[in-house]
Short mmCIF file of C-alpha atoms in Angstrom, two decimals:
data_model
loop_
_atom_site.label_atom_id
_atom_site.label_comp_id
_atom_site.label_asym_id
_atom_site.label_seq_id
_atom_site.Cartn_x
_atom_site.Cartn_y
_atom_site.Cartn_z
CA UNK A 1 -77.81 207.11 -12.08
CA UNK A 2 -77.27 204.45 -14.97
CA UNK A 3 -79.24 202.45 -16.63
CA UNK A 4 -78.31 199.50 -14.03
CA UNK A 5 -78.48 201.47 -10.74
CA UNK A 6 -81.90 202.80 -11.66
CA UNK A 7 -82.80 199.18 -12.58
CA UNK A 8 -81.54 197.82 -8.91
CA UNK A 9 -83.37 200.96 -7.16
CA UNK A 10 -86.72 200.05 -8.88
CA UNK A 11 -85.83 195.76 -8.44
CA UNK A 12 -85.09 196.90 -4.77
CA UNK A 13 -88.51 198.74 -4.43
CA UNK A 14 -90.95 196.61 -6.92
CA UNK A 15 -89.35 192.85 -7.65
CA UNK A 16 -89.88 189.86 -6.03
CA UNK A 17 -87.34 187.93 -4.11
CA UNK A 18 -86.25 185.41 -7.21
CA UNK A 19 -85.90 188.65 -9.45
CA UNK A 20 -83.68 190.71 -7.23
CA UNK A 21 -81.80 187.50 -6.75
CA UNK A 22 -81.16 187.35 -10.76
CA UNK A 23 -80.13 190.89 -10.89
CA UNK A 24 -77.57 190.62 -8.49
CA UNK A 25 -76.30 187.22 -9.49
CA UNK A 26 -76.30 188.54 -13.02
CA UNK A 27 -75.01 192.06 -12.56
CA UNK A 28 -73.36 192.55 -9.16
CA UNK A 29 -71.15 189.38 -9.08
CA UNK A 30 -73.88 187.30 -6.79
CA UNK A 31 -73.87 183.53 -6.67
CA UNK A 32 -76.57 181.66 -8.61
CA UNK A 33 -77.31 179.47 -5.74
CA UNK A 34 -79.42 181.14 -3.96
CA UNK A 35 -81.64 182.08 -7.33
CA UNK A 36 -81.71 178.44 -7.43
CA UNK A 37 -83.27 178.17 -4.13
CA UNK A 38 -85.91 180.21 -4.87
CA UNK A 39 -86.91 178.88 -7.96
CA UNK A 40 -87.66 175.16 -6.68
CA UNK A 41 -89.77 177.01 -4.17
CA UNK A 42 -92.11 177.44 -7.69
CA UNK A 43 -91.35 173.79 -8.19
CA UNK A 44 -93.79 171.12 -7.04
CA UNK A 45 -93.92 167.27 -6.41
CA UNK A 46 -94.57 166.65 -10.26
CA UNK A 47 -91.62 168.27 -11.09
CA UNK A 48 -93.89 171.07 -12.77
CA UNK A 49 -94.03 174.91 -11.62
CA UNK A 50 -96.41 176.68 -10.51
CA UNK A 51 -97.21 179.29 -7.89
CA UNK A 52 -97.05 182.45 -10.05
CA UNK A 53 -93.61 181.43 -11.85
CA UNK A 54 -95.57 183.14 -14.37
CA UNK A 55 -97.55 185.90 -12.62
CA UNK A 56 -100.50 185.56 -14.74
CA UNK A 57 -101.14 182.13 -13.49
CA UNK A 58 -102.21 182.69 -9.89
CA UNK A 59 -102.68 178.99 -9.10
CA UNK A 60 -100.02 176.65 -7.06
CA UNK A 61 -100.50 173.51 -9.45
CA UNK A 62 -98.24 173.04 -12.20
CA UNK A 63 -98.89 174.22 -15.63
CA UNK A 64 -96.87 174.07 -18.77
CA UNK A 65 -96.07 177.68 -19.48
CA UNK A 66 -94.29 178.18 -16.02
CA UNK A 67 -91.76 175.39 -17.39
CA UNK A 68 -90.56 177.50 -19.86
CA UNK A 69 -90.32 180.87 -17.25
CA UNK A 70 -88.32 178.37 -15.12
CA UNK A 71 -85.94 177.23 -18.31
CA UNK A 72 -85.04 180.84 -19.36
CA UNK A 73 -84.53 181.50 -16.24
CA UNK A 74 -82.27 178.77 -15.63
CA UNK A 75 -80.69 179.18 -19.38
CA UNK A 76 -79.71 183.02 -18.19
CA UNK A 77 -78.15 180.99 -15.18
CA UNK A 78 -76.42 178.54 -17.48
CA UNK A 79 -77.95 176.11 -14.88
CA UNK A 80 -79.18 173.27 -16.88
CA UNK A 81 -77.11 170.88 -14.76
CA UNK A 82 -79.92 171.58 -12.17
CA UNK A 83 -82.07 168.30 -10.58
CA UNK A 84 -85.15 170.74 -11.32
CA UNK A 85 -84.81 170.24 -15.33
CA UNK A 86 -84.97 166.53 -15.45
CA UNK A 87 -87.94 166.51 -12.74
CA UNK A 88 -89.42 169.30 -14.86
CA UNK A 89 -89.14 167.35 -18.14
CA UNK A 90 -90.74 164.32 -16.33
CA UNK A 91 -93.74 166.37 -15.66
CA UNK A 92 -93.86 167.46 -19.23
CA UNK A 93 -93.92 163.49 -20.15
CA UNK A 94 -96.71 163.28 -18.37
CA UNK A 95 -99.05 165.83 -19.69
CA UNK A 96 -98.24 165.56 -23.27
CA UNK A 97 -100.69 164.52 -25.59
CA UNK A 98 -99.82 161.55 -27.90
CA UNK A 99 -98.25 163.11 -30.50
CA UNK A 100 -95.61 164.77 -28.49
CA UNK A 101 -96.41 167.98 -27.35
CA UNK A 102 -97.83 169.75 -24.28
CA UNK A 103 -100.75 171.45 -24.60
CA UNK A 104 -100.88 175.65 -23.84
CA UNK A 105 -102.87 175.00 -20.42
CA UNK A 106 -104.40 172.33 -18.64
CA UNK A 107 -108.00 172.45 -17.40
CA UNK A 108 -107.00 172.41 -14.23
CA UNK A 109 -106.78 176.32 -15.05
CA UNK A 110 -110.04 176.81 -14.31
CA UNK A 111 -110.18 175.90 -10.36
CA UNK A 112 -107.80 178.72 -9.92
CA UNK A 113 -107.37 182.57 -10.47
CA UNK A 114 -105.82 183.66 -13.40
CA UNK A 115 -106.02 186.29 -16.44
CA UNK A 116 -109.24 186.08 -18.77
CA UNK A 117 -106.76 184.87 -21.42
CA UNK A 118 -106.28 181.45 -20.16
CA UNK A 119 -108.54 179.93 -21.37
CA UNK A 120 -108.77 175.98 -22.26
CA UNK A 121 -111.14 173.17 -23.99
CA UNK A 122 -111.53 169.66 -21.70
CA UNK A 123 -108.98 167.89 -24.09
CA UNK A 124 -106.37 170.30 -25.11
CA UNK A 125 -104.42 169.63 -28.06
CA UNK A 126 -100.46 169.91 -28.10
CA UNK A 127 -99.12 173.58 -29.08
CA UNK A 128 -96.40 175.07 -30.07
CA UNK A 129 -96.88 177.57 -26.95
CA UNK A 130 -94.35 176.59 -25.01
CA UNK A 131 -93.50 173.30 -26.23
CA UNK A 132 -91.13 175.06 -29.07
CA UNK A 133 -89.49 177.21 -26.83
CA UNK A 134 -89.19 174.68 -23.78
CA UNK A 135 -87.71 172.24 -26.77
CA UNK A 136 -85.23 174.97 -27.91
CA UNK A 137 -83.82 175.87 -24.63
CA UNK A 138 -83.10 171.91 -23.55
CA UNK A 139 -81.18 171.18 -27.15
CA UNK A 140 -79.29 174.56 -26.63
CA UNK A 141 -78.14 172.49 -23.61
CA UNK A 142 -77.65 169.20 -24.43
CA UNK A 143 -80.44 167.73 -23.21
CA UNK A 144 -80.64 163.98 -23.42
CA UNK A 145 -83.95 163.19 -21.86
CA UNK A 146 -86.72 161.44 -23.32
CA UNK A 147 -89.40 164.03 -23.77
CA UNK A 148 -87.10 165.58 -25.94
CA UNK A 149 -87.14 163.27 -29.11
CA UNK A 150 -90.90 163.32 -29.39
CA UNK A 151 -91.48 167.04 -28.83
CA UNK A 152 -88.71 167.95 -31.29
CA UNK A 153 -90.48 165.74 -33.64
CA UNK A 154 -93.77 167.19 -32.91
CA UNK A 155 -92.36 170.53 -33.78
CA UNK A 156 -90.49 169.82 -37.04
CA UNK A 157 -94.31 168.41 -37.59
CA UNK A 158 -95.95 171.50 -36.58
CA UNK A 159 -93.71 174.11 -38.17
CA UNK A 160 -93.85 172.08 -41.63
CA UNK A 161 -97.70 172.88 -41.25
CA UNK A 162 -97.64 176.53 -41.06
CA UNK A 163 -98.30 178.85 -43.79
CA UNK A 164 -99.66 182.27 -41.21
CA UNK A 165 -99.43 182.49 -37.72
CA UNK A 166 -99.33 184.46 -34.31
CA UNK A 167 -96.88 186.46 -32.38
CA UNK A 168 -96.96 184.22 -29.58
CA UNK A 169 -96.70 180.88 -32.24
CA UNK A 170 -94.23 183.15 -34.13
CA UNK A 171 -91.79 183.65 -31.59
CA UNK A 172 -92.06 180.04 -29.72
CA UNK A 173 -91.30 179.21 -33.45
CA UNK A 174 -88.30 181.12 -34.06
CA UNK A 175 -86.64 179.97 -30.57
CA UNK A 176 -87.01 176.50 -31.88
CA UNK A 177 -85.15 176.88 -35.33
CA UNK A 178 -82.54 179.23 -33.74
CA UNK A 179 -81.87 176.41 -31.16
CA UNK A 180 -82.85 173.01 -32.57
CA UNK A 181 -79.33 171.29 -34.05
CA UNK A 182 -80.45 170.08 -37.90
CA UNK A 183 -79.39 173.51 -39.11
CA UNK A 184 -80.19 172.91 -42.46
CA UNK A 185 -83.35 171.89 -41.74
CA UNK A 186 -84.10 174.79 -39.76
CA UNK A 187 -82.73 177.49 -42.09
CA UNK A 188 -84.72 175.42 -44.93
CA UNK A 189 -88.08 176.30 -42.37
CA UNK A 190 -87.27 179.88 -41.62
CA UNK A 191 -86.65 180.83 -45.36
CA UNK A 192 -90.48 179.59 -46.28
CA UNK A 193 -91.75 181.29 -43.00
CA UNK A 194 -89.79 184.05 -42.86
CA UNK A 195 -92.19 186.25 -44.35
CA UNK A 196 -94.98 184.44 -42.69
CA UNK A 197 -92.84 185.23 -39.15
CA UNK A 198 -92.08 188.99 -39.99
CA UNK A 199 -95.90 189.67 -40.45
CA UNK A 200 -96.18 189.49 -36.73
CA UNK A 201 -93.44 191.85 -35.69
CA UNK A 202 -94.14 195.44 -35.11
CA UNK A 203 -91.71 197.05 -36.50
CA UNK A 204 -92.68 200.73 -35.05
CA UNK A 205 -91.50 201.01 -31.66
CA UNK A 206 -93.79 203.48 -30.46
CA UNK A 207 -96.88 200.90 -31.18
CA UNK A 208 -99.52 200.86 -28.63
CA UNK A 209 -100.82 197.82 -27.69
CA UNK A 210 -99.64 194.28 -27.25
CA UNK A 211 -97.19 194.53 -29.78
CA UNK A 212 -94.68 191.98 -30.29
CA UNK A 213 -91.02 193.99 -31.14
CA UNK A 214 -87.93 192.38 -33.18
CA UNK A 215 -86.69 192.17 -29.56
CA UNK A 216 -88.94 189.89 -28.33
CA UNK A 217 -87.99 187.60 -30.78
CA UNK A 218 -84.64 188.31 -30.65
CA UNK A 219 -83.52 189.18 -27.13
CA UNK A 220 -79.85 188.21 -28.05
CA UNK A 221 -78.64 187.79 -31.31
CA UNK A 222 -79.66 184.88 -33.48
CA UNK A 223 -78.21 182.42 -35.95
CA UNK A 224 -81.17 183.21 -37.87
CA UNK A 225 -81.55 186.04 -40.51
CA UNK A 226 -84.51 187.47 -39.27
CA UNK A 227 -83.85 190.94 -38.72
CA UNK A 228 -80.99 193.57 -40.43
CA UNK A 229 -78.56 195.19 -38.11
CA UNK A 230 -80.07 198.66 -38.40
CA UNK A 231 -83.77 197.58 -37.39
CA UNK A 232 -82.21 195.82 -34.15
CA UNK A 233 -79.99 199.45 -33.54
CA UNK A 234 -83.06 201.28 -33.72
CA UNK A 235 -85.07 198.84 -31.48
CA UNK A 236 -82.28 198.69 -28.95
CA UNK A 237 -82.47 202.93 -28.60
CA UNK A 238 -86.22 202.73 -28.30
CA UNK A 239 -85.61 200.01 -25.02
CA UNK A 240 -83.22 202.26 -23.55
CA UNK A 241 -85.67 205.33 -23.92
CA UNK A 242 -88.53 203.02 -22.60
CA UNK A 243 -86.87 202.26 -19.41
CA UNK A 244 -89.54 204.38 -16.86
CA UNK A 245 -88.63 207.33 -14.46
CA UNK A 246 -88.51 204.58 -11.74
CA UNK A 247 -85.84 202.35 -13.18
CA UNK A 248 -87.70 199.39 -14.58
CA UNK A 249 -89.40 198.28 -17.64
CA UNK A 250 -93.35 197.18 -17.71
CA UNK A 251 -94.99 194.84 -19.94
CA UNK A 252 -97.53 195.95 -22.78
CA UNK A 253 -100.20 193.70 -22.10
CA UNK A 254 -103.48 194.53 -19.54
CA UNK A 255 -102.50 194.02 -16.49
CA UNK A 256 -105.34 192.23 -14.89
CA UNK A 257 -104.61 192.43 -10.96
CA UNK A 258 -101.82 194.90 -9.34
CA UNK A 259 -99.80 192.56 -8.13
CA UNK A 260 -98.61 191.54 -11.77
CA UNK A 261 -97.69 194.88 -12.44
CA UNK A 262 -94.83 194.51 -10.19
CA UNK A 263 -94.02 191.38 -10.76
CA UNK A 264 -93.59 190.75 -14.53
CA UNK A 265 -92.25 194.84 -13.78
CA UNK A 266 -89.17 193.21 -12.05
CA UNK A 267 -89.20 190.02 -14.39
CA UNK A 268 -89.27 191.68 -17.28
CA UNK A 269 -86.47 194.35 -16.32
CA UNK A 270 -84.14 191.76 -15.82
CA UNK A 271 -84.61 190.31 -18.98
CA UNK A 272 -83.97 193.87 -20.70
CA UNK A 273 -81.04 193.95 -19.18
CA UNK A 274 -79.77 190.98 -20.28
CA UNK A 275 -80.98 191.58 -24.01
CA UNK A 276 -78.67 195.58 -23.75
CA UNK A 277 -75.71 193.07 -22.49
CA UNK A 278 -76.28 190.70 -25.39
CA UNK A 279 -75.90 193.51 -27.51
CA UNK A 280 -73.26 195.56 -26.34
CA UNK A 281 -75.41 198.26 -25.07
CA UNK A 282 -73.91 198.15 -20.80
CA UNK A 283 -70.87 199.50 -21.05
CA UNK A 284 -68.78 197.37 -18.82
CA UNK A 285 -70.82 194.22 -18.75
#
């Protein structure tokens, strides 16, 4: 079997419904529709998502982080002329704080289960986690709502202020400045972070751990000069090799309860494929 018929096999036996959907609307020709459908299922009355969009996030009420699951997944759809984005940007408006960003989670974390890792004060601040990436995605599509203007503006703000930062922070960051339209303002920003950005990568791709690989922050190519063609080669082998017996691809990080094994399993195997497609690496797709 290929790479993609061991990756349907192991969707077919491990993913959930919205996952298998993607595949097939992705790889075998399948209408988006009906990947549609299932994601407002994860949708609720405020426009946010919830409901294990984001499998570490057990709880039904909306939550900022399951906004951007829902974007990239409608971004892989080119769906962005979906009712859900507008309602979902609504909800954003009303949990930012007042300089313009949304904060990482909400209290309202703590009524439900979840990983240990979410984890909030009373009055969160704004973060760069998601609102950079969530901000990225809607000017990659034109977005003309509201929220927009003040979180862009509260991430020119925030990026200006780094001098180190995280993986996570890192690669919210670098989905902004690939994405955001001022190009010269963010090619000016990457150039003074770039080292500052490059300190989080792992660069080994045998490194244990929750590493954070060139290809998570580049799962197609950028406009930004962040990594050299022979670094993304060699990264783009070692996902191929990583791809398990069964046909899918795991995620590095503890899983907590077993049911997120398989379902960031059939998440994230998606969203390999679609990084071997953005480089060339299915033959035929």
């Amino acid at each position: 079997m290929d790479v993609i018929d061991r990756a349907e096999r192991y969707l077919h036996l491990h993913g959930r419904l919205i996952d298998r959907l993607r595949f097939a609307a992705l790889f075998r020709d399948g209408p988006r529709e009906p990947v549609l459908d299932v994601l407002r299922c994860y949708q609720n009355a405020d426009g946010g998502f919830g409901n294990a969009l984001e499998p570490d996030l057990r709880g039904a009420g909306s939550q900022p982080e399951p906004v951007e699951v829902a974007f990239w997944i409608l971004d892989e759809l080119d769906a962005f002329d979906s009712p859900m984005v507008a309602a979902a940007c609504d909800y954003l408006t009303a949990v930012s704080t007042p300089d313009g960003g949304v904060p990482f989670v909400l209290p309202s974390v703590r009524d439900t289960p979840r990983a240990p890792w979410w984890e909030t004060p009373d009055d969160p601040p704004g973060n760069l986690i998601p609102t950079a990436s969530i901000a990225g995605l809607l000017h990659k599509h034109g977005s003309t709502h509201p929220w927009l203007a003040a979180a862009t503006d509260f991430c020119w703000s925030r990026i200006a202020a780094l001098t180190e930062t995280s993986p996570y922070e890192a690669r919210a960051a670098v989905t902004f400045l690939d994405l955001v339209p001022d190009r010269s303002r963010a090619e000016a920003e990457f150039a003074r972070l770039r080292d500052a950005l490059l300190a989080t990568v792992s660069f080994d791709p045998g490194a244990p751990g929750d590493a954070h690989f060139p290809l998570d922050f580049a799962s197609s190519p950028l406009r930004l000069p962040m990594f050299t063609e022979d670094v993304l080669d060699a990264h783009l082998d070692a996902l191929i090799r990583a791809q398990s017996d069964d046909g899918g691809w795991s995620g590095n990080w503890p899983m907590w309860t077993p049911v997120v094994e398989h379902e960031w399993g059939g998440y994230l195997t998606v969203g390999r494929l679609n990084t071997l497609r953005a480089y060339g690496r299915l033959p035929g797709f």
